[in-house]
Amino acid sequence: MKVSQYFTEWLAGKKPDLRKSTYDAYVIYIGRHINPYFDELGKELEELKPIDIKNYVTHKRTDGR
């Protein structure tokens, strides 16, 4: 399973527990920021390492929002 697929499925499962405004914000953030980054990275969820998360945060702090 790709990392982006995991985030999409995770969000679908969390929808009943979230306020609409929170869910809508997550949809935007995952769709515009998280999934595109990890799609480009091309890793499967099982391959994801802590350094990949650290690199994402660094990327966002230096090149993104």
GROMACS .gro file of C-alpha atoms in nm:
model
   65
    1MET     CA    1   0.000   0.000   0.000
    2LYS     CA    2   0.134   0.343  -0.093
    3VAL     CA    3   0.175   0.598   0.184
    4SER     CA    4  -0.077   0.829   0.019
    5GLN     CA    5  -0.333   0.549  -0.002
    6TYR     CA    6  -0.289   0.488   0.370
    7PHE     CA    7  -0.354   0.854   0.453
    8THR     CA    8  -0.663   0.857   0.231
    9GLU     CA    9  -0.803   0.543   0.392
   10TRP     CA   10  -0.711   0.665   0.742
   11LEU     CA   11  -0.902   0.986   0.685
   12ALA     CA   12  -1.208   0.802   0.555
   13GLY     CA   13  -1.208   0.592   0.871
   14LYS     CA   14  -1.172   0.898   1.095
   15LYS     CA   15  -1.450   1.097   0.927
   16PRO     CA   16  -1.726   0.990   1.171
   17ASP     CA   17  -1.513   1.100   1.467
   18LEU     CA   18  -1.419   1.445   1.333
   19ARG     CA   19  -1.604   1.773   1.320
   20LYS     CA   20  -1.689   1.871   0.964
   21SER     CA   21  -1.449   2.166   0.971
   22THR     CA   22  -1.165   1.945   1.095
   23TYR     CA   23  -1.238   1.678   0.835
   24ASP     CA   24  -1.250   1.940   0.557
   25ALA     CA   25  -0.916   2.084   0.669
   26TYR     CA   26  -0.759   1.736   0.674
   27VAL     CA   27  -0.892   1.665   0.324
   28ILE     CA   28  -0.722   1.980   0.198
   29TYR     CA   29  -0.394   1.924   0.381
   30ILE     CA   30  -0.365   1.558   0.290
   31GLY     CA   31  -0.472   1.619  -0.070
   32ARG     CA   32  -0.253   1.922  -0.137
   33HIS     CA   33   0.051   1.862   0.080
   34ILE     CA   34   0.101   1.516   0.227
   35ASN     CA   35  -0.012   1.288  -0.055
   36PRO     CA   36   0.168   1.473  -0.337
   37TYR     CA   37   0.495   1.465  -0.141
   38PHE     CA   38   0.473   1.096  -0.061
   39ASP     CA   39   0.347   1.006  -0.410
   40GLU     CA   40   0.660   1.166  -0.551
   41LEU     CA   41   0.870   0.978  -0.298
   42GLY     CA   42   0.706   0.658  -0.427
   43LYS     CA   43   0.743   0.453  -0.110
   44GLU     CA   44   0.518   0.181   0.017
   45LEU     CA   45   0.392   0.224   0.372
   46GLU     CA   46   0.603  -0.072   0.482
   47GLU     CA   47   0.916   0.104   0.351
   48LEU     CA   48   0.851   0.431   0.533
   49LYS     CA   49   1.121   0.523   0.782
   50PRO     CA   50   1.137   0.798   1.047
   51ILE     CA   51   1.385   0.986   0.827
   52ASP     CA   52   1.116   1.011   0.557
   53ILE     CA   53   0.885   1.190   0.801
   54LYS     CA   54   1.171   1.413   0.913
   55ASN     CA   55   1.250   1.496   0.550
   56TYR     CA   56   0.885   1.584   0.488
   57VAL     CA   57   0.882   1.823   0.785
   58THR     CA   58   1.211   1.979   0.673
   59HIS     CA   59   1.075   2.015   0.320
   60LYS     CA   60   0.764   2.193   0.447
   61ARG     CA   61   0.965   2.422   0.673
   62THR     CA   62   1.204   2.525   0.398
   63ASP     CA   63   1.012   2.488   0.069
   64GLY     CA   64   0.647   2.479   0.161
   65ARG     CA   65   0.393   2.589   0.413
   0.00000   0.00000   0.00000
